[in-house]
Short mmCIF file of C-alpha atoms in Angstrom, two decimals:
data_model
loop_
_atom_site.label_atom_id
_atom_site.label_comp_id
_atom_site.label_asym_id
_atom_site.label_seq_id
_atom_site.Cartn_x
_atom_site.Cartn_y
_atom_site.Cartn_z
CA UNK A 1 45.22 153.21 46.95
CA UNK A 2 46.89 155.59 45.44
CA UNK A 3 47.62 157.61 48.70
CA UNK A 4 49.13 154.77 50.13
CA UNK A 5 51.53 154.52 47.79
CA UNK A 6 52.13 158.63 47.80
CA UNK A 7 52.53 158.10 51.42
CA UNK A 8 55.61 155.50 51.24
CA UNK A 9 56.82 157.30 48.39
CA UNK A 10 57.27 154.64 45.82
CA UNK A 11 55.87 154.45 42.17
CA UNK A 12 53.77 151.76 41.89
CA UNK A 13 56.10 149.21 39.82
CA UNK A 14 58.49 149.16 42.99
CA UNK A 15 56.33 149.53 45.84
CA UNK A 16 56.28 145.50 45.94
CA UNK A 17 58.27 142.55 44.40
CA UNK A 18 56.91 138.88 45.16
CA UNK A 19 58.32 135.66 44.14
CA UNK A 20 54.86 134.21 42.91
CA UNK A 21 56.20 130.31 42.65
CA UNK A 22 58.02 130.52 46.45
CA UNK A 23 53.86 131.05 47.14
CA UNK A 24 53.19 127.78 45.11
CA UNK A 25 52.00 129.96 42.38
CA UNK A 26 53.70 128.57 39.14
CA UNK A 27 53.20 127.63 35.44
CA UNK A 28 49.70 125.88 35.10
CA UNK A 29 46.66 126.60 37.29
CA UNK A 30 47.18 126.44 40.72
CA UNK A 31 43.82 125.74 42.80
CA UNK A 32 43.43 128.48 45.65
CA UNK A 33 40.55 129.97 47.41
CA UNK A 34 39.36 133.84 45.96
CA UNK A 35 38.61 135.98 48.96
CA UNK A 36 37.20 139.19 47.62
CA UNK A 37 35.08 141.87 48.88
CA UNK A 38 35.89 145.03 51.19
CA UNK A 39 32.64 145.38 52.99
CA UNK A 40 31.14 141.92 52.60
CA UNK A 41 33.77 139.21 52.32
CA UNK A 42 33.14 136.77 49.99
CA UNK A 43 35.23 133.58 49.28
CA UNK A 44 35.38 131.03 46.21
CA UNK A 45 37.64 128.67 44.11
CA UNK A 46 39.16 129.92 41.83
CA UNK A 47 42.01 129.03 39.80
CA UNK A 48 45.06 130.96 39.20
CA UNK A 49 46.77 130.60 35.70
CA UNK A 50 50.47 131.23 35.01
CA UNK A 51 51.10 130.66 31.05
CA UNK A 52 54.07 132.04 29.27
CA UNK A 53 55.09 134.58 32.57
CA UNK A 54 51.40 135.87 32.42
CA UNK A 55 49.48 135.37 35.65
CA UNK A 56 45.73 135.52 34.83
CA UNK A 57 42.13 134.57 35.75
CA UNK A 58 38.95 133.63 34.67
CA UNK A 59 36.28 134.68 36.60
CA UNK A 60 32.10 133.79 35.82
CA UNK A 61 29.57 136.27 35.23
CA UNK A 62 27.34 137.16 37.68
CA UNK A 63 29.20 135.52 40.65
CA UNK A 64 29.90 137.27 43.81
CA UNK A 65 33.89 137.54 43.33
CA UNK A 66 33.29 138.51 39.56
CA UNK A 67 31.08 141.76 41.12
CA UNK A 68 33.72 142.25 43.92
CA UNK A 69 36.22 142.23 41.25
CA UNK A 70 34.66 144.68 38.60
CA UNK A 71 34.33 146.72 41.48
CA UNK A 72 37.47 146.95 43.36
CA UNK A 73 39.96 145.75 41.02
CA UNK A 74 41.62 143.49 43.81
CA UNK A 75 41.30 139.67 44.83
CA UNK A 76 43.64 137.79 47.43
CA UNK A 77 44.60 134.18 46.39
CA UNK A 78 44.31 131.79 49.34
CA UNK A 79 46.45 128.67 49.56
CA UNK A 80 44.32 126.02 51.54
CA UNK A 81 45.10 122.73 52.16
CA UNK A 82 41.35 122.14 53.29
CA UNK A 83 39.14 120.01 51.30
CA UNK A 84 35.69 120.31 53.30
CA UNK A 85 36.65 124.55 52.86
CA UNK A 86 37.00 124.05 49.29
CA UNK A 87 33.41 122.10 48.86
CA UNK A 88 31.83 124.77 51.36
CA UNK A 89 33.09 127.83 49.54
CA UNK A 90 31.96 126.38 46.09
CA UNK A 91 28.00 126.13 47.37
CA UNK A 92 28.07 128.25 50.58
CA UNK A 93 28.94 131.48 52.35
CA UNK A 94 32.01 131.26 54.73
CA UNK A 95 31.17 133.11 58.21
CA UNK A 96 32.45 136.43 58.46
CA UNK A 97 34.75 134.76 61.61
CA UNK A 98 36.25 132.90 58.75
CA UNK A 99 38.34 135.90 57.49
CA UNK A 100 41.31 138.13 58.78
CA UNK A 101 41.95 141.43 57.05
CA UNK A 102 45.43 142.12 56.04
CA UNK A 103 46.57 146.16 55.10
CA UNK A 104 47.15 145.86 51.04
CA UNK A 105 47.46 149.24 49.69
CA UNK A 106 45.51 151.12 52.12
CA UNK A 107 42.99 148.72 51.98
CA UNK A 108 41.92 146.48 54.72
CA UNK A 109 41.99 143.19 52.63
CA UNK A 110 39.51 139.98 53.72
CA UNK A 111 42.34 136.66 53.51
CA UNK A 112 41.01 133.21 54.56
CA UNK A 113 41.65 132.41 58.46
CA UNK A 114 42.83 129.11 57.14
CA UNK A 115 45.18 129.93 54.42
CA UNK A 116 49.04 128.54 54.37
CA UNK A 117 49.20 131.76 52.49
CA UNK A 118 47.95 134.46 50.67
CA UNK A 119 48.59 136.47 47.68
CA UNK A 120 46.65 139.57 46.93
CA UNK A 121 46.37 140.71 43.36
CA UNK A 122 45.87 143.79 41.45
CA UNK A 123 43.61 143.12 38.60
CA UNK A 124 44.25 145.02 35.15
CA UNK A 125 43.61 144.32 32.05
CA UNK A 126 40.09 143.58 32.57
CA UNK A 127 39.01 141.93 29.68
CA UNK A 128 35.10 141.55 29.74
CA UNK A 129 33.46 138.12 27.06
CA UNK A 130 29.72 137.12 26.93
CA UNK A 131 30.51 134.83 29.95
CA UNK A 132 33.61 135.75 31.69
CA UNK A 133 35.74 138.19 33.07
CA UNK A 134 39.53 137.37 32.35
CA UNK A 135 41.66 139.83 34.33
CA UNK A 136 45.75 140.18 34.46
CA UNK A 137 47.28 139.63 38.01
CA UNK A 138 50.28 142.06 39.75
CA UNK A 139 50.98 140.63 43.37
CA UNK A 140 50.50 144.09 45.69
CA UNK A 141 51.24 142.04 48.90
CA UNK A 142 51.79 138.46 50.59
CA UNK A 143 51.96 136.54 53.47
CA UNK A 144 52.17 133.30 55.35
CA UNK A 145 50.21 131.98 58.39
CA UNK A 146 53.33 129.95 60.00
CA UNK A 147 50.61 128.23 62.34
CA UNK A 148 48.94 126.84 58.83
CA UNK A 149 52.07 125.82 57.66
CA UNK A 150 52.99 123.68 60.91
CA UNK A 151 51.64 120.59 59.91
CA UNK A 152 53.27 119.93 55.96
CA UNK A 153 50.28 118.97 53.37
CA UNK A 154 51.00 115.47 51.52
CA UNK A 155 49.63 114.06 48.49
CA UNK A 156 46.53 112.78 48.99
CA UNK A 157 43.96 110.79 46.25
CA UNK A 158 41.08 111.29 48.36
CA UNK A 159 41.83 115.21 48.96
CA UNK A 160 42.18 115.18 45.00
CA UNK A 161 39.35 113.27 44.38
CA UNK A 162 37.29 116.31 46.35
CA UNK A 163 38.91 118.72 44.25
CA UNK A 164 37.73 116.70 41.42
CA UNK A 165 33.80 116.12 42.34
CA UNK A 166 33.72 119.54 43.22
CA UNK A 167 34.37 120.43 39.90
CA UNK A 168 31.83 118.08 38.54
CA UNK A 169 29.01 118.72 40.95
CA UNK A 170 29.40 122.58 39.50
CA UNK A 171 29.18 121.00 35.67
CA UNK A 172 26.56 118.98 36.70
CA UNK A 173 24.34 122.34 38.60
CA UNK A 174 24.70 124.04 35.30
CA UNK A 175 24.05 121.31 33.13
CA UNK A 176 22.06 118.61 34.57
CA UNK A 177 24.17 115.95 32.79
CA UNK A 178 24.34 112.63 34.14
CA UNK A 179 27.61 111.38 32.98
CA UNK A 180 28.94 113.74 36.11
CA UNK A 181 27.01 112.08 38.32
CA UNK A 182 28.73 108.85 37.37
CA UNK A 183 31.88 110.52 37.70
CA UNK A 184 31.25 112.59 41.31
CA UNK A 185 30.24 108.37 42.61
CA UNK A 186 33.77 107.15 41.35
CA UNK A 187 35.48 109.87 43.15
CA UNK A 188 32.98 109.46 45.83
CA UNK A 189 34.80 106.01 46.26
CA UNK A 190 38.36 107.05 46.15
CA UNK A 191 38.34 109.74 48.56
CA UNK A 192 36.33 107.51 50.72
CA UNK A 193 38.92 104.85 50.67
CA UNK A 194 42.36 107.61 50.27
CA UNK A 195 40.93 110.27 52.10
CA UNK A 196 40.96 111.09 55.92
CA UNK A 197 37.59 112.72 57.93
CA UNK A 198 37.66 115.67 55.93
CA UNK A 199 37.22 114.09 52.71
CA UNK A 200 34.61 111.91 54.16
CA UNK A 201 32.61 115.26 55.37
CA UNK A 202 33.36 116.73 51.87
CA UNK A 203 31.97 114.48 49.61
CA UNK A 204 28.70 114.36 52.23
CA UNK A 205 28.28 117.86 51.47
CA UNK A 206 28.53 117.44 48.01
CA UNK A 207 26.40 114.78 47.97
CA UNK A 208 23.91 116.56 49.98
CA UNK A 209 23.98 120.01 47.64
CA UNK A 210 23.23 117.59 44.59
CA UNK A 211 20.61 116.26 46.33
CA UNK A 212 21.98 112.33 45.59
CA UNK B 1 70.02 98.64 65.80
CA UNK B 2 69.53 97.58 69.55
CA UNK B 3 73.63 98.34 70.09
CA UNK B 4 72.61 102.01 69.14
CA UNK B 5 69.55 102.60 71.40
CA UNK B 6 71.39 100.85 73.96
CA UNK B 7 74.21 103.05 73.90
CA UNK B 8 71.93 106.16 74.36
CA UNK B 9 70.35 104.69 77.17
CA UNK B 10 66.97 104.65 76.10
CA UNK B 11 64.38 102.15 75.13
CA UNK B 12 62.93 101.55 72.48
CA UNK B 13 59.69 103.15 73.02
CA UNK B 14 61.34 106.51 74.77
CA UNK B 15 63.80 106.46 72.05
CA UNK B 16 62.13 108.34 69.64
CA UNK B 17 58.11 110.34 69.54
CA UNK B 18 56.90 112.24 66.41
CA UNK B 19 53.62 113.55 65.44
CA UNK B 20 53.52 112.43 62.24
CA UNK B 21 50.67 114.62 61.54
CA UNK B 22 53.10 117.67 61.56
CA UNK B 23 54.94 115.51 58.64
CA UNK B 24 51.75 115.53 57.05
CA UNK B 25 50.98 111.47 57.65
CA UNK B 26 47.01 111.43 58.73
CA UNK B 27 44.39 109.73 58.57
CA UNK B 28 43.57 108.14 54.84
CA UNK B 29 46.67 107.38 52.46
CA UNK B 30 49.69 110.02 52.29
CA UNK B 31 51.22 109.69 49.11
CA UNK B 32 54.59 109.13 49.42
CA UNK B 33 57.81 107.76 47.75
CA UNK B 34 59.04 104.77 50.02
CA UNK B 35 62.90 104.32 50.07
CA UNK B 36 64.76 101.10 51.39
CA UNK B 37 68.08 99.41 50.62
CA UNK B 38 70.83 99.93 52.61
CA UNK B 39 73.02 98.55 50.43
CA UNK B 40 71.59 99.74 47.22
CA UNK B 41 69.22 102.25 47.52
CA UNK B 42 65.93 101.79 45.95
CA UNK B 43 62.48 103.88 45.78
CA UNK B 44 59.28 103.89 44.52
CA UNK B 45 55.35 105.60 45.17
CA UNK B 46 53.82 103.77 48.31
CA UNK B 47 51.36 104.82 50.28
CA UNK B 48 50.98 105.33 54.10
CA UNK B 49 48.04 103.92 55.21
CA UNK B 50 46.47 105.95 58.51
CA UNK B 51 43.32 104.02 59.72
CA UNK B 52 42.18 104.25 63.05
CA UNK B 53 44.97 105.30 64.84
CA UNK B 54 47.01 102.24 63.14
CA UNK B 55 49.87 103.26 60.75
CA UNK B 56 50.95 100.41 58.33
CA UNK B 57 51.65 100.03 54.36
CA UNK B 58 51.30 97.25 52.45
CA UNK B 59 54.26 96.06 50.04
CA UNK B 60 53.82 94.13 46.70
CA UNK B 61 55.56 90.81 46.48
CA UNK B 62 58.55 90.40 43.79
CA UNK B 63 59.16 94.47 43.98
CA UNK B 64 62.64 95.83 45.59
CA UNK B 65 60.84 97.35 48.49
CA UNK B 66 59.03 94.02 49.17
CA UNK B 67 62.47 92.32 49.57
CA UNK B 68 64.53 95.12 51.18
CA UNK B 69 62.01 95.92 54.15
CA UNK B 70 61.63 91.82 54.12
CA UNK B 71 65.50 91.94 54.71
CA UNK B 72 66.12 94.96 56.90
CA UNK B 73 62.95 96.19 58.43
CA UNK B 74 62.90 99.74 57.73
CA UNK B 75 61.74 102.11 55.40
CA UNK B 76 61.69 105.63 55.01
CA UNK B 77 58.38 107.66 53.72
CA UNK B 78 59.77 110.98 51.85
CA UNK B 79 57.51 113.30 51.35
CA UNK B 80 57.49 114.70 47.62
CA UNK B 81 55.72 117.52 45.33
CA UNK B 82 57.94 116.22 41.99
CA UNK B 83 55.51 114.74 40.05
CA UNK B 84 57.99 114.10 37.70
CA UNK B 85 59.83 112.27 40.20
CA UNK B 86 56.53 110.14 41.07
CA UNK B 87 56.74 108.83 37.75
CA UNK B 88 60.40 108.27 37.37
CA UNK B 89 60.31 105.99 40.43
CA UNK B 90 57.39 104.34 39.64
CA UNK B 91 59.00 102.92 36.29
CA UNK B 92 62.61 103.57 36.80
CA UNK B 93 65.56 102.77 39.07
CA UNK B 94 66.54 106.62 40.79
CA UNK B 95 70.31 107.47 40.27
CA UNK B 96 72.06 107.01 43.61
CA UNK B 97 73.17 110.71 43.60
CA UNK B 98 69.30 111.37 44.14
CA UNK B 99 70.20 109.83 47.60
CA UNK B 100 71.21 111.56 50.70
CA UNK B 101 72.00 109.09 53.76
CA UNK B 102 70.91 110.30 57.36
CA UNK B 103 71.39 108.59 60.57
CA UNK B 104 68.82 106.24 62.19
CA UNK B 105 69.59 103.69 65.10
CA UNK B 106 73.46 103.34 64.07
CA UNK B 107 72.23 102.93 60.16
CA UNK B 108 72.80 104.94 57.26
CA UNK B 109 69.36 105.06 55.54
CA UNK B 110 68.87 106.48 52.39
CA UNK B 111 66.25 109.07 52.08
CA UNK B 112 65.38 111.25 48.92
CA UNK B 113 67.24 114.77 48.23
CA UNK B 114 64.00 115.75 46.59
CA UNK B 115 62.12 115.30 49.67
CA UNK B 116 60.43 118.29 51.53
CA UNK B 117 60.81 116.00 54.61
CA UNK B 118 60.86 112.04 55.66
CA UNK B 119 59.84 109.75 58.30
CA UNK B 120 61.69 106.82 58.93
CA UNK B 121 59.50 104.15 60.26
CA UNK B 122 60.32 100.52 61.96
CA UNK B 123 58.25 97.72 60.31
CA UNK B 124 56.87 95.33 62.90
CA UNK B 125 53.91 93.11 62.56
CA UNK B 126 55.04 91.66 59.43
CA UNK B 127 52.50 89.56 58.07
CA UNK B 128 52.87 88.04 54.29
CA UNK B 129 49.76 87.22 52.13
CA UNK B 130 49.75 85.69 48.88
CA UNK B 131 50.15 89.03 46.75
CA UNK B 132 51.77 91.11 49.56
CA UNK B 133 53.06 92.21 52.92
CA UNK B 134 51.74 94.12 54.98
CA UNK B 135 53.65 95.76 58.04
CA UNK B 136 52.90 98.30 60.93
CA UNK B 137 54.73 101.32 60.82
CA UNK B 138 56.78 102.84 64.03
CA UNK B 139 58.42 106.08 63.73
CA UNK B 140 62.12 106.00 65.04
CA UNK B 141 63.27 108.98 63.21
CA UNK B 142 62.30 111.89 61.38
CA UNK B 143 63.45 115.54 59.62
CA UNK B 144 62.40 118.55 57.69
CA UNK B 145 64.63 119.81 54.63
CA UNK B 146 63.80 123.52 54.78
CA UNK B 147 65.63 123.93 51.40
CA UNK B 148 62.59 121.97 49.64
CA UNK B 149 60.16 123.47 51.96
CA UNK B 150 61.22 127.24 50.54
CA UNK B 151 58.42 127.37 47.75
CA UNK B 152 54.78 126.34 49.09
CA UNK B 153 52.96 123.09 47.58
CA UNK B 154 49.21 124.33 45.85
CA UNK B 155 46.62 121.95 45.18
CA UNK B 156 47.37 121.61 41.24
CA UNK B 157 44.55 119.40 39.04
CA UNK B 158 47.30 118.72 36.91
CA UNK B 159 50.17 116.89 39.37
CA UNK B 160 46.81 114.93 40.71
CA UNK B 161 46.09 113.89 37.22
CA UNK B 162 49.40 112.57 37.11
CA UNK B 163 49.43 110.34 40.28
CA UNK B 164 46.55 109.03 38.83
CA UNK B 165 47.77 108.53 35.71
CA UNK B 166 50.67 106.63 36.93
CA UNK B 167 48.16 104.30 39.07
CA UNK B 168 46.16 103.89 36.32
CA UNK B 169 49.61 102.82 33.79
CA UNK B 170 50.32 100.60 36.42
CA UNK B 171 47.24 98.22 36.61
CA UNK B 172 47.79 98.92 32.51
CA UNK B 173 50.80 96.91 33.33
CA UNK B 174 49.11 94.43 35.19
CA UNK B 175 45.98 93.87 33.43
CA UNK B 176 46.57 95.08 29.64
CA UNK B 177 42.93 96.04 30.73
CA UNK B 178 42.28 98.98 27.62
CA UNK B 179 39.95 101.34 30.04
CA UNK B 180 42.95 102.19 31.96
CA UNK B 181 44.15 103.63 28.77
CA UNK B 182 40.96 105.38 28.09
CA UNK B 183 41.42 107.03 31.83
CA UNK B 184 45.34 107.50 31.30
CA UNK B 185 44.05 109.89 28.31
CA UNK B 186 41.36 111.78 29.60
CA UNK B 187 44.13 112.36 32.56
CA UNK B 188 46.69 113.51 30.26
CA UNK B 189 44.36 115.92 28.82
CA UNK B 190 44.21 117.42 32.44
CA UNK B 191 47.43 117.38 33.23
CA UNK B 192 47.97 119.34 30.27
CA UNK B 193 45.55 122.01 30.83
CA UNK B 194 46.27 122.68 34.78
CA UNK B 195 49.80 121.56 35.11
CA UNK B 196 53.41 122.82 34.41
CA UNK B 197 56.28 121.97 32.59
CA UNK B 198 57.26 118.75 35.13
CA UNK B 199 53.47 117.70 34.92
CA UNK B 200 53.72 117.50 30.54
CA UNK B 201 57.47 115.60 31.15
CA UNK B 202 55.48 113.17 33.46
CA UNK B 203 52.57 112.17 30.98
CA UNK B 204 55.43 112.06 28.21
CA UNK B 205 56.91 109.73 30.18
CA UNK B 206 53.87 107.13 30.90
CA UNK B 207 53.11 107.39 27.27
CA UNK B 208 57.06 106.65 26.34
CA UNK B 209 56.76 103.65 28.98
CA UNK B 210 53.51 102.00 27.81
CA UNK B 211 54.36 102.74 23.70
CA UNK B 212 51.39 105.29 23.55
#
């Protein structure tokens, strides 16, 4: 990485400059896909936090994107407007056909085929607790996929209501708890009745992982 | 109206085609802020309903929307990532400065600054039940305003707690039914975690409105 940089002969702090929130990436936590992994790509929600002009993340022990992480100090934040992709990379592999590489720093970086967007990160900081891996973000390089962006992403309850029984079904893997049952059925409902195909296929996978 | 297309020479049906899945109207409900009122300009949340290949809304009696697309048969669908802005018009009248006015079949027709883009739509069909009206929806005209397009929308938990929230106040309103209040909570405890600034403004408002 560092040869790269030699090579264009800039110091690190001005080799790139990227306007994080004109990438949707702004003050909260904005829901993207991780793509990680420079020999075997591996994808995964993850949420990107912005708090107080720090951008951050939280990644879980043990996972694939926390290994890829400790490892090569790099992740690329996907924006994806695709709620099936966002169930099937919280349970499941992508295919490898799923990813294009994009040249970060020398590096031949895995981004999502799908993506509106991409970010990819520098991760410093590291930060290691009993159960997580919180790591500071610097944006190295971005992009958008115009052909992603052709057709505008609107509001959507059902799309949300994915998002949201997604989140549960995880909660409810690691702690068997009922009451996220209950709640994965009521979202069940409104991205049945809000949502389009997609959300329909979504929740079907979910359903199926859980076993319900 | 029919002076207009007749002066261009077209009918009605070769007047005007969009794809309004490039404007990001599919199948399910797009959630979108409706405005109407050629007069006085009016808007608030409605959604686009997309179900088998039909495109229609349906309009609550008594509200300003009901009356004006009763009156003039049009209505424009702006699409919108303010959450702030979801709120505002769901409780409040919009200044008329938030208004720009493009041209549609010889009208003026208001259509939201805010908006990353808008479809105006012909309402045909009408048919009135006891609590509401429901009408097809024909596109006549549509546009993109790249200025709002500049930073990318992400899938944020927080803005969809919001939307929710603002259902949720709204059958509050309705119903003085107490679990909406429970789920207007546990929603503003979401919001607060994953969203931004305009997210915590939103919730302050729906608490200000129903004396929380």
């Amino acid at each position: 990485m560092t040869e790269s940089l030699s090579e264009c002969g800039k110091s690190r702090s001005e080799a790139f400059t990227v306007d994080l929130s004109s990438f949707g990436i702004r003050e909260g936590i904005s829901e993207t896909i991780v793509s990680t992994g420079l020999e075997s790509p591996n994808a995964a929600p993850i949420g990107i936090i912005v708090k107080g002009g720090r951008t951050f993340v939280r990644l879980f022990k043990g996972t694939h994107t926390w290994e890829n992480v400790f490892k090569e100090k790099h992740l690329a934040a996907n924006i994806v407007y695709d709620s099936l992709l966002f169930v099937r990379s919280t349970f499941f592999d992508l295919e490898p056909s799923e990813f294009d590489y994009v040249p970060a720093r020398g590096l031949n970086f895995p981004v999502l085929k799908e993506a509106a967007a991409w970010v990819i990160f520098e991760c410093v900081n590291l930060k290691d607790t009993d159960q997580a891996l919180v790591a500071d973000l610097i944006p190295v390089e971005a992009g958008f996929n115009e052909a992603n962006r052709k057709n505008l992403p609107v509001p959507n309850r059902g799309f949300n209501a994915v998002l949201e029984a997604a989140v549960h079904a995880t909660r409810y893997q690691l702690t068997e708890d009922e009451k996220y049952i209950e709640l994965i059925r009521s979202y069940e409902s409104l991205a049945s009745r809000c949502g389009g195909e997609n959300e329909k296929k979504a929740m079907k996978l979910i359903y199926e992982v859980l076993g319900l």
